[in-house]
């Protein structure tokens, strides 16, 4: 970010030198203009109004979320409708979905013809589904159509809609598409059906996260969207999913940290909003941790009999929380990438059972050695080697338990339709803390008390 340019534009806004501002903006690229608007105080982001409509249509797609929220409400219906004219229909739909219903209706009333009908069609789908992501720029071709005729149809479509369409073929063999490079490099007398490539298709109601997982798993550039009767409605491009991937990654990161997702940049979010987002989960986890007190209270006689047991509680319990958090993170990532599904629960259980045993045995051995060096003055009459055995077995058992809980919880959440990101590290650690205390003192009661 050019700080000198930012200071100059800030000064011109203060001086209200509109002519000089427009002259500067004409010579800057869209990325630079978007960065300047993002850096300006919220009250001065009206700089967007000085841009011509065509440039506005490009810049608004590059702005940070906080800037879009600051700019859009200030724009008149006419201003929005004017720059929407230069945008792809799916991008225009995304902008309209940000507006309040009455504002959206007024802007739509200013749009005309086929473009208005196509945007209204996209608005009829939920924004977090394949239908809400899809692009309507496609052509259905007959398999027997010649390449030359298809190229002409593509050019005609592009002239009308200002967008190059994807060429699709839909027959008994399923949906196929013709990559642009093949279309332009193949002789005009060849039938397009001979150069078509298979393409995946999904129903319009498919969740956008599932679309992202499918495209990542199959490594494809486009995916076809159909209705319940298998009629083609549109296509989703890989580029359309980049924003989705960023949003989903952010949501998962927030959930794994036990924070409610924030829609605006951290420094652009008010103190009270950040407090609320963090307090909700922390209060839930705090209440859950109160069960730790209940668990400890139920073993008060064991603690009173062998006080040294209390000293090893943090060591044993933290092992379960750490191993569970590790497993939860690995499984959540595998689910997000489509590497595993809830149907793979048995394979995952066997793998993590062995992993938990291996990790627990290794850490239990370390715990055994540490406990065996406990000073006699602290033992309080307890047998050194029996105590070491309790600690070693407890660490091993709690590590195994934490690993299994961390691995299975994301699958359970996904199975019941919840985001596996909710199986956050703090959530797993809290659950294992409470149950780990029960495991620890149960072993102690059997061996030492």
Coordinates of C-alpha atoms in Angstrom, one line a residue:
X1 CA 0.0 0.0 0.0
X2 CA 1.4 3.4 -1.1
X3 CA 1.2 5.5 2.0
X4 CA 2.0 8.7 0.1
X5 CA -0.9 8.0 -2.2
X6 CA -3.2 7.3 0.7
X7 CA -2.2 10.6 2.4
X8 CA -2.7 12.5 -0.8
X9 CA -6.2 11.1 -1.4
X10 CA -7.1 11.6 2.3
X11 CA -6.1 15.3 1.9
X12 CA -8.0 15.8 -1.3
X13 CA -11.1 14.3 0.3
X14 CA -10.7 16.8 3.2
X15 CA -10.3 19.7 0.8
X16 CA -13.2 18.4 -1.3
X17 CA -11.1 18.6 -4.5
X18 CA -13.3 16.3 -6.6
X19 CA -11.7 17.1 -10.0
X20 CA -8.2 16.2 -8.7
X21 CA -9.5 13.0 -7.0
X22 CA -11.1 11.8 -10.3
X23 CA -7.9 12.6 -12.2
X24 CA -5.8 10.5 -9.7
X25 CA -8.2 7.6 -9.7
X26 CA -8.2 7.4 -13.6
X27 CA -4.5 6.5 -13.5
X28 CA -4.6 3.9 -10.7
X29 CA -5.4 0.1 -11.1
X30 CA -8.4 -1.4 -9.4
X31 CA -6.4 -3.3 -6.8
X32 CA -4.7 -0.1 -5.6
X33 CA -8.0 1.8 -5.5
X34 CA -9.5 -1.0 -3.4
X35 CA -6.6 -1.0 -1.0
X36 CA -6.9 2.8 -0.6
X37 CA -10.6 2.6 0.2
X38 CA -9.9 -0.2 2.7
X39 CA -7.3 1.9 4.5
X40 CA -9.5 5.1 4.7
X41 CA -11.6 5.7 7.8
X42 CA -15.2 4.5 7.3
X43 CA -16.5 8.1 6.9
X44 CA -14.2 8.7 3.9
X45 CA -14.9 5.5 2.0
X46 CA -17.3 7.6 -0.1
X47 CA -14.2 7.8 -2.4
X48 CA -16.0 4.9 -4.1
X49 CA -18.6 7.4 -5.5
X50 CA -15.9 9.2 -7.5
X51 CA -15.3 6.1 -9.6
X52 CA -17.1 5.6 -13.0
X53 CA -19.7 2.7 -13.0
X54 CA -17.5 0.2 -14.9
X55 CA -14.6 0.7 -12.4
X56 CA -17.0 0.5 -9.5
X57 CA -18.1 -2.9 -10.7
X58 CA -14.6 -4.2 -10.5
X59 CA -13.4 -2.4 -7.3
X60 CA -16.4 -3.5 -5.1
X61 CA -15.4 -7.2 -5.7
X62 CA -11.9 -6.5 -4.3
X63 CA -13.0 -4.6 -1.1
X64 CA -12.7 -6.0 2.3
X65 CA -16.0 -7.1 4.0
X66 CA -15.9 -4.1 6.3
X67 CA -15.5 -1.7 3.4
X68 CA -18.4 -3.2 1.5
X69 CA -20.6 -2.8 4.5
X70 CA -19.6 0.8 4.9
X71 CA -20.0 1.7 1.2
X72 CA -23.2 -0.2 0.0
X73 CA -25.7 1.5 2.4
X74 CA -24.6 4.9 1.2
X75 CA -25.2 4.2 -2.5
X76 CA -28.5 5.2 -4.2
X77 CA -30.6 2.6 -6.0
X78 CA -29.6 4.1 -9.4
X79 CA -25.8 4.0 -8.6
X80 CA -26.0 0.4 -7.7
X81 CA -28.1 -0.6 -10.7
X82 CA -25.7 1.3 -12.9
X83 CA -22.6 -0.6 -11.9
X84 CA -24.4 -3.9 -11.7
X85 CA -24.9 -3.5 -15.5
X86 CA -21.1 -4.1 -15.9
X87 CA -20.9 -7.1 -13.6
X88 CA -21.3 -10.9 -14.3
X89 CA -24.8 -12.0 -13.2
X90 CA -23.5 -14.2 -10.4
X91 CA -21.4 -11.3 -8.9
X92 CA -24.4 -8.9 -9.3
X93 CA -26.5 -11.4 -7.4
X94 CA -24.0 -11.6 -4.6
X95 CA -24.1 -7.8 -4.3
X96 CA -27.9 -7.7 -4.3
X97 CA -28.1 -10.4 -1.6
X98 CA -26.2 -8.0 0.7
X99 CA -28.9 -5.3 0.4
X100 CA -32.0 -5.1 2.6
X101 CA -35.1 -6.5 0.9
X102 CA -36.8 -3.2 0.2
X103 CA -33.5 -1.8 -1.2
X104 CA -33.0 -4.9 -3.3
X105 CA -36.5 -4.6 -4.8
X106 CA -35.9 -1.0 -5.8
X107 CA -32.6 -1.8 -7.5
X108 CA -34.1 -4.8 -9.3
X109 CA -36.8 -2.5 -10.7
X110 CA -34.2 -0.4 -12.4
X111 CA -32.7 -3.4 -14.2
X112 CA -34.2 -4.4 -17.5
X113 CA -34.8 -7.3 -19.9
X114 CA -33.2 -10.7 -19.9
X115 CA -30.5 -9.6 -17.5
X116 CA -33.1 -8.7 -14.9
X117 CA -34.8 -12.1 -15.3
X118 CA -31.5 -14.0 -15.1
X119 CA -30.5 -12.2 -11.9
X120 CA -34.0 -12.8 -10.3
X121 CA -33.6 -16.5 -11.1
X122 CA -30.3 -16.6 -9.3
X123 CA -31.8 -14.7 -6.3
X124 CA -34.4 -17.4 -6.0
X125 CA -31.7 -19.9 -4.7
X126 CA -30.2 -19.8 -1.2
X127 CA -26.8 -18.0 -1.3
X128 CA -25.1 -20.9 0.6
X129 CA -26.1 -23.5 -2.0
X130 CA -24.8 -24.5 -5.5
X131 CA -27.7 -22.6 -7.0
X132 CA -26.6 -19.5 -5.2
X133 CA -23.0 -19.9 -6.5
X134 CA -23.7 -20.9 -10.1
X135 CA -23.2 -18.9 -13.3
X136 CA -25.9 -18.8 -16.0
X137 CA -23.4 -18.3 -18.8
X138 CA -23.7 -21.6 -20.6
X139 CA -24.8 -23.0 -23.9
X140 CA -26.3 -26.4 -24.5
X141 CA -25.1 -27.9 -27.8
X142 CA -26.2 -30.9 -29.8
X143 CA -23.6 -33.6 -29.9
X144 CA -23.8 -33.6 -33.7
X145 CA -23.4 -29.9 -34.1
X146 CA -20.2 -28.8 -35.9
X147 CA -17.4 -26.9 -34.1
X148 CA -17.7 -24.0 -36.5
X149 CA -21.4 -23.5 -35.7
X150 CA -20.8 -23.8 -32.0
X151 CA -18.0 -21.2 -32.1
X152 CA -20.4 -18.8 -33.9
X153 CA -23.1 -19.5 -31.2
X154 CA -20.5 -18.7 -28.5
X155 CA -19.6 -15.4 -30.1
X156 CA -23.2 -14.4 -30.4
X157 CA -23.8 -15.3 -26.8
X158 CA -20.8 -13.2 -25.7
X159 CA -21.9 -10.2 -27.7
X160 CA -25.3 -10.2 -26.0
X161 CA -24.3 -11.1 -22.4
X162 CA -20.8 -9.7 -22.3
X163 CA -19.6 -13.1 -21.1
X164 CA -18.1 -16.1 -22.7
X165 CA -20.3 -19.2 -22.0
X166 CA -19.4 -22.7 -21.1
X167 CA -20.5 -25.1 -23.8
X168 CA -22.3 -28.2 -22.4
X169 CA -23.8 -31.3 -24.0
X170 CA -26.6 -33.1 -22.1
X171 CA -27.6 -36.5 -23.4
X172 CA -28.3 -40.1 -22.2
X173 CA -24.6 -40.4 -21.5
X174 CA -24.8 -37.6 -18.9
X175 CA -23.4 -34.1 -18.9
X176 CA -20.2 -33.2 -20.9
X177 CA -18.5 -29.9 -21.6
X178 CA -16.1 -28.7 -24.2
X179 CA -13.0 -27.0 -22.9
X180 CA -12.4 -23.6 -24.7
X181 CA -8.9 -24.6 -25.9
X182 CA -10.3 -27.7 -27.7
X183 CA -13.1 -25.7 -29.2
X184 CA -10.8 -23.1 -30.8
X185 CA -8.1 -25.6 -31.8
X186 CA -10.4 -28.2 -33.5
X187 CA -11.3 -28.2 -37.2
X188 CA -14.6 -26.6 -37.9
X189 CA -16.1 -29.7 -39.6
X190 CA -15.7 -31.9 -36.5
X191 CA -18.8 -32.7 -34.4
X192 CA -18.5 -31.2 -30.9
X193 CA -19.7 -34.5 -29.3
X194 CA -16.3 -36.1 -30.3
X195 CA -14.3 -33.6 -28.3
X196 CA -16.5 -33.3 -25.2
X197 CA -15.3 -34.2 -21.7
X198 CA -17.3 -35.6 -18.9
X199 CA -18.3 -33.2 -16.1
X200 CA -19.8 -33.7 -12.7
X201 CA -23.3 -32.5 -11.9
X202 CA -25.0 -31.7 -8.7
X203 CA -28.5 -30.6 -7.6
X204 CA -29.0 -26.9 -7.0
X205 CA -29.7 -27.4 -3.3
X206 CA -26.3 -28.9 -2.5
X207 CA -24.5 -27.0 0.3
X208 CA -21.6 -24.9 -1.0
X209 CA -19.2 -26.6 1.4
X210 CA -20.0 -29.9 -0.2
X211 CA -19.5 -28.4 -3.7
X212 CA -16.1 -27.2 -2.6
X213 CA -15.2 -30.6 -1.2
X214 CA -16.3 -32.3 -4.4
X215 CA -14.4 -30.0 -6.7
X216 CA -11.3 -30.3 -4.6
X217 CA -11.6 -34.1 -4.5
X218 CA -12.2 -34.6 -8.2
X219 CA -9.8 -31.8 -9.2
X220 CA -12.2 -30.3 -11.7
X221 CA -12.5 -26.7 -13.1
X222 CA -16.3 -26.6 -13.4
X223 CA -19.3 -28.5 -12.1
X224 CA -22.8 -28.5 -13.6
X225 CA -25.8 -27.5 -11.5
X226 CA -29.2 -29.2 -12.3
X227 CA -32.7 -29.2 -10.9
X228 CA -34.4 -32.3 -9.5
X229 CA -35.4 -33.4 -13.0
X230 CA -31.8 -33.3 -14.2
X231 CA -32.3 -30.1 -16.3
X232 CA -29.2 -27.9 -16.5
X233 CA -29.5 -24.7 -14.5
X234 CA -26.0 -23.3 -14.6
X235 CA -22.3 -24.0 -13.8
X236 CA -20.0 -23.4 -10.9
X237 CA -16.5 -22.4 -11.7
X238 CA -13.5 -23.1 -9.5
X239 CA -12.8 -19.4 -9.3
X240 CA -16.3 -18.9 -7.8
X241 CA -15.3 -21.1 -4.9
X242 CA -12.1 -19.2 -3.9
X243 CA -14.2 -16.8 -1.8
X244 CA -16.2 -19.7 -0.4
X245 CA -12.9 -21.5 0.5
X246 CA -11.7 -18.4 2.4
X247 CA -15.0 -18.0 4.3
X248 CA -15.2 -21.7 5.2
X249 CA -11.5 -21.7 6.3
X250 CA -12.2 -18.6 8.5
X251 CA -15.3 -20.2 10.0
X252 CA -13.5 -23.4 10.8
X253 CA -10.6 -21.5 12.4
X254 CA -13.0 -19.6 14.6
X255 CA -14.9 -22.7 15.6
X256 CA -11.7 -24.6 16.3
X257 CA -10.7 -21.7 18.7
X258 CA -14.3 -21.7 20.2
X259 CA -15.1 -18.2 18.9
X260 CA -18.3 -17.3 17.1
X261 CA -17.5 -16.4 13.4
X262 CA -16.9 -12.7 12.8
X263 CA -18.0 -11.2 9.5
X264 CA -15.7 -8.2 9.6
X265 CA -11.9 -7.8 9.9
X266 CA -10.6 -8.1 13.5
X267 CA -9.5 -4.5 13.8
X268 CA -12.6 -3.3 12.1
X269 CA -14.9 -5.1 14.6
X270 CA -16.1 -3.1 17.7
X271 CA -14.8 -4.1 21.1
X272 CA -18.3 -5.1 22.3
X273 CA -18.8 -7.3 19.3
X274 CA -15.5 -9.2 19.8
X275 CA -16.4 -9.5 23.5
X276 CA -19.8 -11.0 22.7
X277 CA -18.3 -13.4 20.1
X278 CA -15.7 -14.7 22.5
X279 CA -17.8 -14.7 25.7
X280 CA -20.6 -16.9 24.4
X281 CA -18.3 -19.9 23.9
X282 CA -16.1 -19.2 26.9
X283 CA -19.2 -19.1 29.1
X284 CA -20.4 -22.5 27.8
X285 CA -17.0 -24.0 28.3
X286 CA -16.7 -22.5 31.8
X287 CA -20.0 -24.0 32.8
X288 CA -18.9 -27.3 31.4
X289 CA -15.6 -27.1 33.3
X290 CA -17.7 -26.7 36.6
X291 CA -18.3 -30.4 36.2
X292 CA -14.6 -30.9 37.0
X293 CA -15.3 -29.6 40.5
X294 CA -18.2 -32.2 40.8
X295 CA -15.9 -35.0 39.6
X296 CA -13.1 -34.0 42.1
X297 CA -15.6 -33.7 44.9
X298 CA -16.8 -37.2 44.3
X299 CA -13.2 -38.4 45.0
X300 CA -12.5 -36.2 48.0
X301 CA -11.9 -39.2 50.2
X302 CA -9.2 -40.5 47.8
X303 CA -7.5 -37.1 47.8
X304 CA -7.7 -36.9 51.6
X305 CA -6.1 -40.4 51.9
X306 CA -3.3 -39.8 49.4
X307 CA -2.8 -36.0 48.9
X308 CA 0.0 -36.5 46.4
X309 CA -2.5 -37.6 43.9
X310 CA -3.8 -34.0 43.6
X311 CA -0.3 -32.9 42.4
X312 CA -0.5 -35.1 39.3
X313 CA -4.0 -34.0 38.2
X314 CA -2.7 -31.3 35.7
X315 CA -0.1 -33.7 34.2
X316 CA -2.6 -36.4 33.5
X317 CA -5.6 -34.3 32.4
X318 CA -3.6 -32.1 30.0
X319 CA -2.4 -35.2 28.2
X320 CA -5.9 -36.1 27.3
X321 CA -6.8 -32.6 26.2
X322 CA -3.7 -32.3 24.0
X323 CA -4.1 -35.7 22.3
X324 CA -7.8 -35.1 21.8
X325 CA -7.2 -31.7 20.2
X326 CA -4.6 -33.2 17.9
X327 CA -7.0 -35.9 16.7
X328 CA -9.9 -33.5 16.3
X329 CA -7.8 -31.1 14.2
X330 CA -6.6 -33.9 11.9
X331 CA -10.0 -35.5 11.4
X332 CA -11.7 -32.1 10.8
X333 CA -9.1 -31.3 8.2
X334 CA -9.6 -34.7 6.6
X335 CA -13.4 -34.2 6.5
X336 CA -13.0 -30.7 4.9
X337 CA -10.8 -32.1 2.2
X338 CA -13.1 -35.1 1.5
X339 CA -10.4 -37.6 2.6
X340 CA -12.8 -39.3 5.0
X341 CA -16.6 -39.4 5.5
X342 CA -18.7 -40.5 8.4
X343 CA -19.0 -43.9 6.7
X344 CA -15.3 -44.4 7.4
X345 CA -15.8 -44.3 11.1
X346 CA -14.7 -47.9 11.7
X347 CA -11.4 -47.5 9.8
X348 CA -10.8 -44.2 11.7
X349 CA -11.7 -45.8 15.0
X350 CA -9.2 -48.7 14.5
X351 CA -6.5 -46.3 13.3
X352 CA -6.9 -43.9 16.2
X353 CA -7.3 -46.8 18.7
X354 CA -3.8 -48.0 17.7
X355 CA -2.5 -44.5 17.7
X356 CA -3.9 -43.7 21.1
X357 CA -2.4 -46.9 22.5
X358 CA 1.0 -46.1 21.0
X359 CA 1.0 -42.5 22.2
X360 CA -0.4 -43.4 25.6
X361 CA 2.2 -46.1 26.1
X362 CA 5.0 -43.7 25.3
X363 CA 3.7 -40.8 27.4
X364 CA 2.7 -43.2 30.2
X365 CA 6.3 -44.4 30.4
X366 CA 7.5 -40.8 30.8
X367 CA 4.8 -40.2 33.5
X368 CA 5.9 -43.4 35.3
X369 CA 9.5 -42.2 35.4
X370 CA 8.6 -38.8 36.6
X371 CA 6.3 -40.1 39.4
X372 CA 9.0 -42.6 40.5
X373 CA 11.3 -39.6 41.3
X374 CA 8.7 -38.0 43.7
X375 CA 10.4 -36.9 46.9
X376 CA 9.7 -39.0 50.0
X377 CA 8.6 -35.9 51.9
X378 CA 5.7 -35.5 49.3
X379 CA 4.7 -39.1 49.1
X380 CA 3.0 -39.0 52.5
X381 CA 3.2 -42.7 53.1
X382 CA 2.2 -43.8 49.6
X383 CA 4.3 -46.4 47.9
X384 CA 6.6 -44.8 45.3
X385 CA 6.3 -47.5 42.7
X386 CA 2.5 -47.9 43.1
X387 CA 2.1 -44.2 42.7
X388 CA 4.3 -44.3 39.6
X389 CA 2.2 -47.2 38.2
X390 CA -1.0 -45.2 38.8
X391 CA 0.4 -42.1 37.0
X392 CA 1.7 -44.2 34.1
X393 CA -1.5 -46.1 33.6
X394 CA -3.7 -43.0 34.0
X395 CA -1.7 -41.0 31.4
X396 CA -1.9 -43.9 29.0
X397 CA -5.6 -44.4 29.5
X398 CA -6.5 -40.7 29.4
X399 CA -4.4 -40.2 26.2
X400 CA -6.2 -43.1 24.6
X401 CA -9.6 -41.8 25.6
X402 CA -8.7 -38.2 24.5
X403 CA -7.5 -39.5 21.1
X404 CA -10.7 -41.5 20.5
X405 CA -13.0 -38.6 21.6
X406 CA -11.1 -36.1 19.4
X407 CA -11.3 -38.4 16.4
X408 CA -15.0 -39.4 16.8
X409 CA -16.6 -36.1 17.7
X410 CA -16.1 -34.4 14.3
X411 CA -17.7 -37.5 12.6
X412 CA -20.6 -37.4 15.0
X413 CA -21.2 -33.7 14.3
X414 CA -21.0 -34.2 10.6
X415 CA -23.3 -37.3 10.8
X416 CA -26.0 -35.1 12.5
X417 CA -25.7 -32.2 10.1
X418 CA -23.5 -30.0 12.2
X419 CA -20.2 -28.4 11.1
X420 CA -17.3 -30.6 12.4
X421 CA -15.5 -27.4 13.2
X422 CA -17.7 -27.3 16.3
X423 CA -15.6 -30.1 17.7
X424 CA -13.1 -27.4 18.7
X425 CA -9.9 -28.0 20.7
X426 CA -11.4 -26.2 23.8
X427 CA -14.6 -28.3 23.5
X428 CA -12.6 -31.6 23.3
X429 CA -10.2 -30.5 26.1
X430 CA -13.1 -29.5 28.4
X431 CA -14.9 -32.8 27.8
X432 CA -11.7 -34.9 28.3
X433 CA -10.8 -32.8 31.5
X434 CA -14.0 -33.9 33.2
X435 CA -14.0 -37.6 32.1
X436 CA -10.2 -37.8 32.6
X437 CA -10.5 -37.0 36.3
X438 CA -12.9 -39.9 36.6
X439 CA -10.5 -42.2 34.8
X440 CA -7.5 -41.0 36.9
X441 CA -9.1 -41.4 40.4
X442 CA -10.8 -44.6 39.4
X443 CA -7.4 -46.2 38.6
X444 CA -6.0 -44.6 41.8
X445 CA -8.8 -46.2 43.9
X446 CA -8.1 -49.6 42.5
X447 CA -4.3 -49.5 42.9
X448 CA -3.4 -47.2 45.8
X449 CA -6.3 -46.1 48.0

